[in-house]
């Protein structure tokens, strides 16, 4: 017999210009995003949402680590169809108890974030920077059929370098928004639209492979807190000379499409160096 203490997937469909029929709240002394005031016979009610349910995921993406505004935005982006993973109060309490019993101590957790060679995997890093006279001081690239955009040509002593950005870092989030599956052009636009301040969640190749192997999402909650501080803007009076550019013809074929785009965008200063 299946236990009633299980998460529930509720598929909610509403009519255009109508509401789903529930409120999403964060309440004092209560953890998580709460479903409140489910209207009788509303799309939410018919889909099985209950008052006081805790929201776990929106359209398959976990939202426990997101703030209220980010979750609301994800719901708005769904337009007329929405899939919510929720748990009731009893189920939430049970899962938290089990998690508490199973979670290792901080020391044990540090041991788990190690390769079999004994070398520690770098944690994801939140790199906050303020644009200097010559920009943020990095380039952004993407290779066809490879996961996500990555950082390159981090300018020595520039804002990105000071904030902890490294060459070949995987770019996970731009200003709190996951960009791993976004088109290259959209990621560039997010960076461009950030103005003078930019927050990036990045990780090394080793860290990326570790989290993939563990089937764990890379989020700000997994980041190394020591990097979570604004880097001061660069104070370079004269920007250093640009490094000599490699001809696009020398790139491997599987890299050529996106690299050509990167060089062209760089020339128009959409990617900051």
XYZ file of N, CA and C in Angstrom:
819
model
N 0.844 -1.197 0.000
C 0.000 0.000 0.000
C 0.885 1.254 0.000
N 0.557 2.203 -0.870
C 1.343 3.424 -0.985
C 1.067 4.355 0.188
N 2.135 4.885 0.770
C 1.978 5.802 1.896
C 1.406 7.125 1.430
N 0.561 7.736 2.287
C -0.012 9.048 1.967
C 1.020 10.149 2.132
N 2.103 9.835 2.861
C 3.132 10.838 3.108
C 4.096 10.883 1.926
N 3.647 11.480 0.845
C 4.457 11.618 -0.356
C 4.225 12.988 -0.978
N 5.218 13.509 -1.705
C 4.988 14.750 -2.454
C 3.880 14.546 -3.486
N 3.196 15.611 -3.844
C 2.113 15.535 -4.831
C 2.432 16.462 -5.995
N 2.229 15.971 -7.194
C 2.400 16.790 -8.389
C 1.034 17.280 -8.841
N 0.861 18.581 -8.841
C -0.429 19.188 -9.194
C -0.276 19.966 -10.503
N -1.007 19.536 -11.520
C -0.975 20.204 -12.822
C -2.168 21.143 -12.922
N -1.862 22.431 -12.968
C -2.894 23.466 -12.905
C -2.999 24.162 -14.266
N -4.215 24.227 -14.788
C -4.465 24.918 -16.056
C -5.534 25.975 -15.838
N -5.240 27.195 -16.257
C -6.207 28.278 -16.086
C -6.566 28.891 -17.437
N -7.638 29.640 -17.450
C -8.049 30.338 -18.663
C -7.277 31.654 -18.785
N -7.125 32.164 -20.022
C -6.416 33.442 -20.209
C -7.030 34.556 -19.368
N -6.173 35.388 -18.810
C -6.577 36.544 -18.001
C -7.248 36.155 -16.681
N -7.256 34.879 -16.341
C -7.824 34.420 -15.071
C -6.699 33.995 -14.132
N -7.032 33.830 -12.853
C -6.017 33.441 -11.873
C -6.035 31.933 -11.664
N -4.968 31.438 -11.032
C -4.913 30.018 -10.695
C -5.777 29.702 -9.481
N -6.050 30.722 -8.667
C -6.917 30.512 -7.519
C -6.204 30.160 -6.230
N -4.994 30.690 -6.048
C -4.300 30.484 -4.769
C -3.312 31.621 -4.557
N -2.844 31.751 -3.316
C -1.818 32.734 -2.973
C -0.546 31.998 -2.565
N 0.583 32.608 -2.877
C 1.873 32.070 -2.459
C 2.475 33.025 -1.438
N 2.842 32.489 -0.275
C 3.326 33.352 0.801
C 4.564 32.776 1.476
N 5.325 33.675 2.070
C 6.375 33.308 3.018
C 5.982 33.927 4.345
N 5.854 33.103 5.375
C 5.355 33.588 6.655
C 6.430 33.507 7.732
N 6.329 34.410 8.678
C 7.292 34.480 9.775
C 7.295 33.172 10.557
N 8.503 32.712 10.882
C 8.704 31.496 11.677
C 8.232 30.237 10.960
N 8.015 30.318 9.648
C 7.623 29.142 8.868
C 8.537 29.044 7.660
N 9.192 27.904 7.502
C 10.137 27.744 6.397
C 9.406 27.429 5.100
N 9.969 27.883 3.990
C 9.455 27.508 2.680
C 8.382 28.429 2.134
N 7.981 28.125 0.894
C 6.938 28.873 0.187
C 5.604 28.154 0.401
N 4.648 28.850 0.988
C 3.389 28.228 1.388
C 2.258 28.558 0.424
N 1.448 27.550 0.122
C 0.213 27.733 -0.638
C -0.872 28.166 0.341
N -1.534 29.272 0.040
C -2.563 29.785 0.947
C -3.824 30.171 0.169
N -4.951 30.138 0.900
C -6.237 30.625 0.389
C -6.600 30.023 -0.969
N -6.583 28.698 -1.044
C -6.988 28.023 -2.283
C -8.495 28.211 -2.470
N -8.885 28.837 -3.570
C -10.299 29.133 -3.815
C -11.049 27.872 -4.251
N -12.226 27.693 -3.703
C -13.032 26.521 -4.024
C -13.392 26.512 -5.508
N -13.250 25.330 -6.132
C -13.557 25.104 -7.552
C -12.647 25.889 -8.497
N -11.569 26.436 -7.991
C -10.596 27.133 -8.840
C -9.691 26.099 -9.514
N -8.907 26.498 -10.524
C -7.962 25.559 -11.137
C -7.026 24.911 -10.114
N -6.574 25.689 -9.123
C -5.692 25.140 -8.094
C -6.408 24.080 -7.264
N -7.654 24.358 -6.894
C -8.452 23.416 -6.104
C -8.679 22.125 -6.881
N -9.040 22.253 -8.150
C -9.306 21.073 -8.979
C -8.044 20.250 -9.233
N -6.890 20.909 -9.207
C -5.628 20.198 -9.427
C -5.124 19.498 -8.172
N -5.756 19.788 -7.018
C -5.378 19.107 -5.790
C -4.538 19.902 -4.820
N -4.340 21.189 -5.086
C -3.602 22.019 -4.129
C -4.419 22.218 -2.858
N -3.735 22.202 -1.726
C -4.390 22.366 -0.430
C -3.786 23.551 0.318
N -4.617 24.196 1.107
C -4.130 25.285 1.947
C -3.047 24.770 2.890
N -1.962 25.514 2.990
C -0.831 25.193 3.861
C 0.137 24.183 3.248
N -0.073 23.792 1.969
C 0.940 22.992 1.282
C 2.234 23.793 1.174
N 3.357 23.097 1.196
C 4.656 23.726 0.962
C 5.090 23.443 -0.469
N 5.472 24.493 -1.186
C 5.876 24.360 -2.583
C 7.336 23.914 -2.669
N 7.567 22.834 -3.408
C 8.913 22.275 -3.547
C 9.525 22.603 -4.909
N 8.716 22.496 -5.980
C 9.244 22.710 -7.330
C 8.184 23.329 -8.226
N 8.638 24.116 -9.190
C 7.770 24.721 -10.202
C 8.233 24.232 -11.566
N 7.357 23.527 -12.255
C 7.681 22.986 -13.587
C 8.977 22.182 -13.578
N 9.135 21.373 -12.527
C 10.281 20.483 -12.430
C 11.543 21.097 -11.865
N 11.522 22.384 -11.544
C 12.706 23.059 -11.002
C 12.515 23.354 -9.519
N 13.443 22.876 -8.695
C 13.345 23.090 -7.257
C 13.411 24.574 -6.926
N 12.574 24.990 -5.975
C 12.498 26.419 -5.642
C 12.735 26.682 -4.159
N 13.111 25.664 -3.417
C 13.280 25.841 -1.968
C 14.352 26.879 -1.635
N 15.382 26.991 -2.488
C 16.480 27.923 -2.210
C 16.256 29.303 -2.817
N 15.153 29.490 -3.549
C 14.882 30.770 -4.201
C 14.103 31.697 -3.278
N 14.223 32.997 -3.516
C 13.433 33.930 -2.722
C 12.023 34.046 -3.310
N 11.151 34.729 -2.588
C 9.734 34.785 -2.951
C 9.527 35.370 -4.349
N 10.221 36.464 -4.645
C 10.030 37.134 -5.938
C 10.433 36.234 -7.100
N 11.505 35.455 -6.923
C 11.950 34.557 -7.987
C 10.924 33.457 -8.259
N 10.315 32.935 -7.195
C 9.311 31.883 -7.370
C 8.067 32.445 -8.048
N 7.641 33.617 -7.623
C 6.474 34.257 -8.243
C 6.723 34.478 -9.733
N 7.935 34.891 -10.080
C 8.268 35.136 -11.487
C 8.208 33.846 -12.295
N 8.675 32.741 -11.715
C 8.606 31.454 -12.413
C 7.159 31.052 -12.675
N 6.286 31.311 -11.712
C 4.869 30.990 -11.887
C 4.261 31.869 -12.975
N 4.606 33.142 -12.982
C 4.077 34.054 -14.003
C 4.523 33.647 -15.407
N 5.747 33.165 -15.525
C 6.282 32.776 -16.829
C 5.572 31.561 -17.412
N 4.872 30.820 -16.570
C 4.181 29.616 -17.039
C 2.918 29.931 -17.823
N 2.457 31.161 -17.725
C 1.260 31.626 -18.424
C 0.024 30.839 -17.997
N -0.421 29.837 -18.780
C -1.710 29.198 -18.484
C -1.593 27.762 -17.987
N -0.401 27.176 -18.023
C -0.206 25.803 -17.550
C 0.939 25.774 -16.553
N 0.712 25.091 -15.451
C 1.656 25.123 -14.341
C 1.698 23.757 -13.667
N 2.904 23.256 -13.435
C 3.068 21.999 -12.702
C 3.796 22.288 -11.396
N 3.123 22.015 -10.285
C 3.684 22.297 -8.964
C 3.896 20.996 -8.200
N 5.067 20.866 -7.599
C 5.335 19.757 -6.692
C 5.212 20.296 -5.276
N 4.303 19.723 -4.498
C 4.027 20.235 -3.154
C 4.027 19.096 -2.144
N 4.165 19.464 -0.882
C 4.012 18.507 0.219
C 3.118 19.139 1.275
N 2.324 18.305 1.934
C 1.521 18.843 3.028
C 2.387 18.965 4.276
N 1.816 19.503 5.337
C 2.599 19.797 6.533
C 3.209 18.536 7.136
N 2.437 17.445 7.187
C 2.945 16.200 7.772
C 4.101 15.638 6.956
N 3.934 15.646 5.629
C 4.988 15.125 4.759
C 6.241 15.977 4.864
N 6.062 17.294 4.905
C 7.193 18.202 5.023
C 7.954 17.945 6.315
N 7.226 17.758 7.407
C 7.855 17.486 8.704
C 8.631 16.178 8.669
N 8.032 15.149 8.039
C 8.686 13.845 7.969
C 9.981 13.921 7.166
N 9.915 14.577 6.005
C 11.101 14.667 5.156
C 12.216 15.449 5.837
N 11.854 16.507 6.565
C 12.871 17.290 7.266
C 13.526 16.469 8.370
N 12.730 15.639 9.042
C 13.270 14.789 10.095
C 14.225 13.756 9.513
N 13.814 13.124 8.413
C 14.667 12.127 7.763
C 15.955 12.767 7.261
N 15.816 13.963 6.662
C 16.984 14.669 6.145
C 17.956 15.009 7.271
N 17.402 15.420 8.424
C 18.245 15.779 9.568
C 19.014 14.566 10.072
N 18.351 13.398 10.065
C 19.001 12.180 10.534
C 20.061 11.692 9.556
N 19.816 11.928 8.257
C 20.723 11.411 7.232
C 21.846 12.368 6.884
N 21.623 13.668 7.056
C 22.630 14.656 6.663
C 23.900 14.477 7.482
N 25.049 14.472 6.838
C 26.305 14.364 7.574
C 26.632 15.666 8.285
N 27.544 15.573 9.228
C 28.025 16.772 9.903
C 28.792 17.622 8.900
N 29.040 18.905 9.215
C 29.819 19.744 8.296
C 31.149 19.122 7.899
N 31.812 18.472 8.862
C 33.099 17.848 8.551
C 32.922 16.712 7.554
N 31.858 15.907 7.750
C 31.577 14.813 6.828
C 31.233 15.340 5.449
N 30.486 16.431 5.415
C 30.110 17.011 4.131
C 31.346 17.454 3.367
N 32.317 18.038 4.078
C 33.549 18.447 3.416
C 34.255 17.239 2.814
N 34.192 16.096 3.531
C 34.838 14.899 3.024
C 34.161 14.400 1.758
N 32.831 14.561 1.688
C 32.100 14.089 0.522
C 32.438 14.904 -0.717
N 32.762 16.184 -0.538
C 33.083 17.028 -1.681
C 34.562 16.870 -2.010
N 34.986 15.631 -2.224
C 36.358 15.329 -2.576
C 36.377 14.318 -3.713
N 37.397 14.391 -4.535
C 37.604 13.386 -5.555
C 38.187 12.141 -4.911
N 38.157 11.030 -5.661
C 38.706 9.787 -5.119
C 40.216 9.894 -4.914
N 40.827 10.853 -5.572
C 42.265 11.050 -5.393
C 42.587 11.715 -4.067
N 41.544 12.201 -3.373
C 41.761 12.907 -2.121
C 41.839 14.401 -2.301
N 41.815 14.869 -3.561
C 41.873 16.307 -3.816
C 40.483 16.901 -3.716
N 40.323 17.972 -2.976
C 39.013 18.586 -2.814
C 38.553 19.243 -4.105
N 37.244 19.129 -4.354
C 36.634 19.814 -5.484
C 36.253 21.215 -5.034
N 36.614 22.209 -5.821
C 36.239 23.574 -5.472
C 34.731 23.719 -5.451
N 34.218 24.416 -4.454
C 32.782 24.671 -4.391
C 32.403 25.730 -5.421
N 31.121 25.764 -5.806
C 30.660 26.888 -6.637
C 30.950 28.205 -5.924
N 31.078 29.275 -6.706
C 31.443 30.569 -6.136
C 30.478 31.643 -6.613
N 30.072 32.505 -5.695
C 29.288 33.686 -6.053
C 30.271 34.839 -6.213
N 30.400 35.335 -7.428
C 31.356 36.401 -7.726
C 30.596 37.693 -8.016
N 30.728 38.658 -7.123
C 30.049 39.947 -7.279
C 31.073 41.003 -7.679
N 30.757 41.744 -8.708
C 31.736 42.711 -9.212
C 31.073 44.002 -9.655
N 31.864 45.063 -9.635
C 31.444 46.377 -10.119
C 32.299 46.715 -11.335
N 31.663 47.145 -12.400
C 32.367 47.426 -13.650
C 33.429 48.509 -13.453
N 34.611 48.263 -14.001
C 35.686 49.241 -13.961
C 35.752 50.048 -15.249
N 36.778 50.887 -15.398
C 36.913 51.729 -16.599
C 36.960 50.927 -17.889
N 37.508 49.695 -17.831
C 37.613 48.873 -19.040
C 36.621 47.718 -19.033
N 35.554 47.842 -18.251
C 34.528 46.796 -18.223
C 34.669 45.882 -17.024
N 34.039 44.703 -17.123
C 34.109 43.739 -16.027
C 35.398 42.918 -16.076
N 36.014 42.832 -17.241
C 37.308 42.157 -17.327
C 37.245 40.669 -17.568
N 36.312 40.205 -18.417
C 36.294 38.792 -18.796
C 35.582 38.636 -20.130
N 35.764 37.470 -20.736
C 35.083 37.132 -21.978
C 34.152 35.952 -21.720
N 33.151 35.799 -22.559
C 32.156 34.739 -22.387
C 32.085 33.926 -23.670
N 32.243 32.609 -23.549
C 32.235 31.733 -24.718
C 31.287 30.559 -24.517
N 30.971 29.902 -25.616
C 30.189 28.669 -25.562
C 30.619 27.783 -26.726
N 30.768 26.487 -26.469
C 31.149 25.532 -27.504
C 29.945 24.660 -27.839
N 29.720 24.449 -29.117
C 28.591 23.652 -29.578
C 28.637 22.260 -28.953
N 27.459 21.805 -28.475
C 27.283 20.473 -27.883
C 28.045 20.283 -26.569
N 28.458 21.387 -25.954
C 29.086 21.333 -24.637
C 28.181 22.046 -23.641
N 28.219 21.640 -22.356
C 27.288 22.218 -21.378
C 27.601 23.662 -21.019
N 26.635 24.539 -21.224
C 26.665 25.885 -20.683
C 27.754 26.816 -21.188
N 27.567 28.117 -20.930
C 28.601 29.103 -21.250
C 29.755 29.013 -20.259
N 30.935 29.447 -20.687
C 32.077 29.420 -19.777
C 32.879 30.710 -19.897
N 33.654 30.977 -18.853
C 34.429 32.207 -18.728
C 35.801 32.029 -19.382
N 36.274 33.075 -20.052
C 37.625 33.032 -20.611
C 38.255 34.423 -20.543
N 39.565 34.458 -20.709
C 40.333 35.705 -20.778
C 40.015 36.663 -19.627
N 40.082 36.129 -18.407
C 39.885 36.984 -17.229
C 41.071 37.937 -17.118
N 40.775 39.215 -17.130
C 41.817 40.249 -17.132
C 42.475 40.344 -15.758
N 43.791 40.254 -15.736
C 44.541 40.303 -14.486
C 44.244 41.588 -13.714
N 43.853 41.436 -12.447
C 43.543 42.546 -11.533
C 42.295 43.326 -11.925
N 41.526 42.823 -12.900
C 40.265 43.459 -13.254
C 39.179 43.093 -12.255
N 37.976 43.667 -12.386
C 36.888 43.371 -11.452
C 36.570 41.881 -11.353
N 36.538 41.176 -12.503
C 36.225 39.746 -12.491
C 37.297 38.956 -11.750
N 38.560 39.277 -12.010
C 39.678 38.609 -11.350
C 39.627 38.847 -9.847
N 39.391 40.088 -9.454
C 39.318 40.436 -8.033
C 38.158 39.726 -7.342
N 37.060 39.510 -8.075
C 35.884 38.850 -7.502
C 36.034 37.338 -7.427
N 37.103 36.789 -8.031
C 37.350 35.355 -7.939
C 37.008 34.565 -9.179
N 36.676 35.235 -10.277
C 36.360 34.547 -11.521
C 37.634 33.955 -12.119
N 37.536 32.724 -12.669
C 38.690 32.043 -13.241
C 38.413 31.656 -14.692
N 39.465 31.597 -15.487
C 39.326 31.089 -16.848
C 38.755 29.669 -16.815
N 37.846 29.378 -17.739
C 37.204 28.069 -17.900
C 36.177 27.749 -16.824
N 35.850 28.719 -15.963
C 34.729 28.512 -15.041
C 33.441 28.311 -15.839
N 32.587 27.404 -15.375
C 31.246 27.274 -15.932
C 30.366 28.373 -15.341
N 29.605 29.041 -16.187
C 28.674 30.067 -15.717
C 27.322 29.421 -15.455
N 26.873 29.476 -14.193
C 25.623 28.827 -13.795
C 24.479 29.831 -13.702
N 24.714 30.962 -13.044
C 23.665 31.963 -12.862
C 24.198 33.366 -13.164
N 23.317 34.201 -13.701
C 23.581 35.630 -13.873
C 22.540 36.390 -13.066
N 22.985 37.095 -12.047
C 22.079 37.860 -11.172
C 20.934 37.001 -10.647
N 21.266 35.778 -10.209
C 20.286 34.895 -9.586
C 19.456 34.059 -10.536
N 19.671 34.189 -11.848
C 18.892 33.434 -12.837
C 19.781 32.360 -13.465
N 19.327 31.103 -13.436
C 20.091 30.005 -14.019
C 20.146 30.151 -15.538
N 21.354 30.091 -16.106
C 21.526 30.303 -17.549
C 22.176 29.106 -18.239
N 22.291 27.974 -17.534
C 22.985 26.824 -18.106
C 22.355 26.348 -19.413
N 21.031 26.486 -19.531
C 20.341 25.998 -20.725
C 19.846 27.120 -21.631
N 20.280 28.343 -21.362
C 19.833 29.469 -22.179
C 20.716 29.630 -23.417
N 20.160 30.171 -24.505
C 20.977 30.458 -25.689
C 22.077 31.462 -25.354
N 23.176 31.346 -26.067
C 24.332 32.213 -25.823
C 23.955 33.688 -25.865
N 23.177 34.058 -26.893
C 22.833 35.464 -27.069
C 22.038 36.005 -25.880
N 21.174 35.160 -25.300
C 20.364 35.601 -24.169
C 21.226 35.817 -22.931
N 22.230 34.944 -22.747
C 23.134 35.099 -21.603
C 23.925 36.401 -21.733
N 24.407 36.671 -22.946
C 25.146 37.913 -23.189
C 24.274 39.123 -22.870
N 23.007 39.058 -23.286
C 22.080 40.162 -23.025
C 21.876 40.362 -21.528
N 21.790 39.268 -20.773
C 21.631 39.384 -19.310
C 22.833 40.113 -18.700
N 24.023 39.766 -19.159
C 25.226 40.426 -18.646
C 25.209 41.903 -19.022
N 24.844 42.169 -20.268
C 24.818 43.550 -20.755
C 23.810 44.393 -19.980
N 22.643 43.805 -19.694
C 21.567 44.547 -19.038
C 21.777 44.734 -17.540
N 22.833 44.142 -16.991
C 23.038 44.213 -15.540
C 23.541 45.579 -15.084
N 23.960 46.415 -16.020
C 24.453 47.734 -15.633
C 25.874 47.679 -15.103
N 26.133 48.401 -14.019
C 27.494 48.495 -13.478
C 27.806 47.423 -12.439
N 26.789 46.710 -11.954
C 27.009 45.673 -10.948
C 26.539 44.330 -11.491
N 27.330 43.301 -11.240
C 27.057 41.982 -11.803
C 27.347 40.905 -10.770
N 26.421 39.959 -10.630
C 26.612 38.826 -9.727
C 26.539 37.538 -10.534
N 27.607 36.746 -10.493
C 27.674 35.491 -11.241
C 27.875 34.324 -10.284
N 27.139 33.246 -10.521
C 27.397 31.981 -9.829
C 28.157 31.102 -10.807
N 29.373 30.719 -10.440
C 30.228 29.935 -11.330
C 30.794 28.741 -10.580
N 31.341 27.796 -11.346
C 32.020 26.662 -10.716
C 33.099 26.148 -11.660
N 34.070 25.480 -11.098
C 35.132 24.891 -11.900
C 34.610 23.649 -12.618
N 35.391 23.149 -13.553
C 35.008 21.934 -14.279
C 34.871 20.755 -13.322
N 35.804 20.630 -12.371
C 35.739 19.533 -11.399
C 34.464 19.602 -10.572
N 34.121 20.812 -10.114
C 32.904 20.969 -9.313
C 31.669 20.642 -10.140
N 31.644 21.088 -11.391
C 30.501 20.806 -12.271
C 30.319 19.299 -12.437
N 31.416 18.595 -12.714
C 31.335 17.145 -12.913
C 30.921 16.434 -11.629
N 31.380 16.943 -10.487
C 30.991 16.345 -9.206
C 29.488 16.459 -8.975
N 28.941 17.654 -9.172
C 27.511 17.858 -8.953
C 26.680 17.076 -9.961
N 27.176 16.952 -11.200
C 26.473 16.141 -12.190
C 26.446 14.680 -11.760
N 27.565 14.185 -11.263
C 27.653 12.797 -10.802
C 26.726 12.550 -9.615
N 26.610 13.549 -8.733
C 25.743 13.423 -7.566
C 24.277 13.705 -7.898
N 24.022 14.125 -9.157
C 22.671 14.485 -9.601
C 22.082 15.562 -8.689
N 22.919 16.548 -8.385
C 22.536 17.648 -7.507
C 22.586 18.962 -8.277
N 21.566 19.791 -8.094
C 21.538 21.089 -8.762
C 22.575 22.027 -8.143
N 23.241 22.798 -8.986
C 24.172 23.820 -8.510
C 23.377 25.088 -8.249
N 23.323 25.512 -7.000
C 22.580 26.713 -6.621
C 23.446 27.585 -5.719
N 22.949 28.769 -5.445
C 23.688 29.689 -4.575
C 23.898 29.097 -3.182
N 22.978 28.221 -2.755
C 23.093 27.636 -1.415
C 24.275 26.677 -1.306
N 24.807 26.199 -2.445
C 25.957 25.289 -2.425
C 27.283 26.025 -2.579
N 27.226 27.349 -2.685
C 28.427 28.129 -2.993
C 29.313 28.343 -1.776
N 30.571 28.614 -2.045
C 31.539 28.965 -1.013
C 31.235 30.384 -0.532
N 30.831 30.568 0.734
C 30.438 31.899 1.219
C 31.572 32.909 1.243
N 32.807 32.448 1.190
C 33.933 33.386 1.268
C 34.038 34.271 0.033
N 33.360 33.869 -1.067
C 33.396 34.687 -2.280
C 32.213 35.634 -2.365
N 31.289 35.546 -1.416
C 30.039 36.302 -1.513
C 30.211 37.736 -1.024
N 30.988 38.505 -1.742
C 31.206 39.914 -1.392
C 31.528 40.691 -2.658
N 31.126 41.959 -2.691
C 31.381 42.771 -3.875
C 32.868 43.034 -4.033
N 33.354 42.882 -5.265
C 34.726 43.266 -5.573
C 34.732 44.738 -5.937
N 35.711 45.498 -5.455
C 35.753 46.926 -5.798
C 36.019 47.102 -7.279
N 35.568 48.208 -7.865
C 35.839 48.442 -9.276
C 37.326 48.636 -9.526
N 37.734 48.278 -10.733
C 39.141 48.459 -11.085
C 39.458 49.944 -11.182
N 40.689 50.313 -10.846
C 41.079 51.726 -10.883
C 42.193 51.950 -11.903
N 42.143 51.180 -12.974
C 43.157 51.314 -14.006
C 42.932 52.591 -14.790
N 43.928 53.443 -14.840
C 43.796 54.690 -15.585
C 43.788 54.424 -17.077
N 44.723 53.566 -17.528
C 44.807 53.238 -18.940
C 44.545 51.753 -19.108
N 43.473 51.364 -19.813
C 43.185 49.943 -19.996
C 44.349 49.255 -20.685
N 44.687 48.028 -20.248
C 45.783 47.306 -20.887
C 45.446 46.983 -22.331
N 46.483 46.828 -23.127
C 46.270 46.523 -24.537
C 45.585 45.180 -24.684
N 44.732 45.065 -25.701
C 44.028 43.811 -25.933
C 45.021 42.742 -26.364
N 44.830 41.495 -25.894
C 45.690 40.414 -26.366
C 45.405 40.139 -27.836
N 46.414 39.629 -28.499
C 46.244 39.325 -29.920
C 45.188 38.253 -30.099
N 44.268 38.449 -31.021
C 43.166 37.516 -31.242
C 43.587 36.404 -32.191
N 43.231 35.188 -31.854
C 43.488 34.060 -32.735
C 42.507 34.090 -33.883
N 42.951 33.813 -35.072
C 42.052 33.784 -36.220
C 40.986 32.736 -36.017
N 39.701 33.037 -36.334
C 38.628 32.057 -36.159
C 38.880 30.770 -36.916
N 39.676 30.826 -38.009
C 39.911 29.633 -38.815
C 40.704 28.576 -38.071
N 41.375 28.956 -36.963
C 42.199 28.001 -36.237
C 41.417 27.251 -35.180
N 40.146 27.602 -34.934
C 39.361 26.928 -33.914
C 38.869 25.585 -34.426
N 38.676 24.608 -33.524
C 38.088 23.334 -33.940
C 36.709 23.554 -34.528
N 36.291 22.658 -35.409
C 35.016 22.821 -36.100
C 33.838 22.888 -35.145
N 33.862 22.076 -34.073
C 32.717 22.054 -33.161
C 32.648 23.305 -32.306
N 33.687 24.120 -32.327
C 33.716 25.349 -31.544
C 33.467 26.579 -32.408
N 33.546 26.415 -33.707
C 33.625 27.557 -34.601
C 32.395 28.450 -34.552
N 31.186 27.866 -34.576
C 29.969 28.664 -34.658
C 29.869 29.639 -33.498
N 29.982 29.126 -32.289
C 29.818 29.984 -31.121
C 31.021 30.883 -30.903
N 32.209 30.422 -31.293
C 33.378 31.257 -31.106
C 33.350 32.450 -32.047
N 32.928 32.230 -33.278
C 32.779 33.340 -34.211
C 31.812 34.371 -33.655
N 30.708 33.873 -33.074
C 29.735 34.774 -32.469
C 30.380 35.531 -31.319
N 31.171 34.806 -30.522
C 31.826 35.440 -29.382
C 32.752 36.557 -29.833
N 33.535 36.318 -30.893
C 34.460 37.338 -31.382
C 33.692 38.538 -31.913
N 32.592 38.263 -32.631
C 31.808 39.357 -33.197
C 31.159 40.175 -32.090
N 30.597 39.484 -31.094
C 29.974 40.189 -29.979
C 31.020 40.972 -29.195
N 32.176 40.373 -29.019
C 33.259 41.058 -28.310
C 33.605 42.372 -28.998
N 33.613 42.336 -30.333
C 33.970 43.537 -31.072
C 32.973 44.660 -30.832
N 31.716 44.300 -30.530
C 30.697 45.302 -30.249
C 30.537 45.561 -28.746
N 31.433 44.968 -27.960
C 31.482 45.184 -26.509
C 30.216 44.704 -25.804
N 29.610 43.638 -26.333
C 28.507 43.002 -25.625
C 29.042 41.999 -24.607
N 30.233 41.467 -24.857
C 30.902 40.619 -23.883
C 32.035 41.439 -23.310
N 32.110 41.502 -21.987
C 32.950 42.504 -21.344
C 34.362 42.008 -21.116
N 35.333 42.791 -21.585
C 36.748 42.488 -21.335
C 37.450 43.751 -20.860
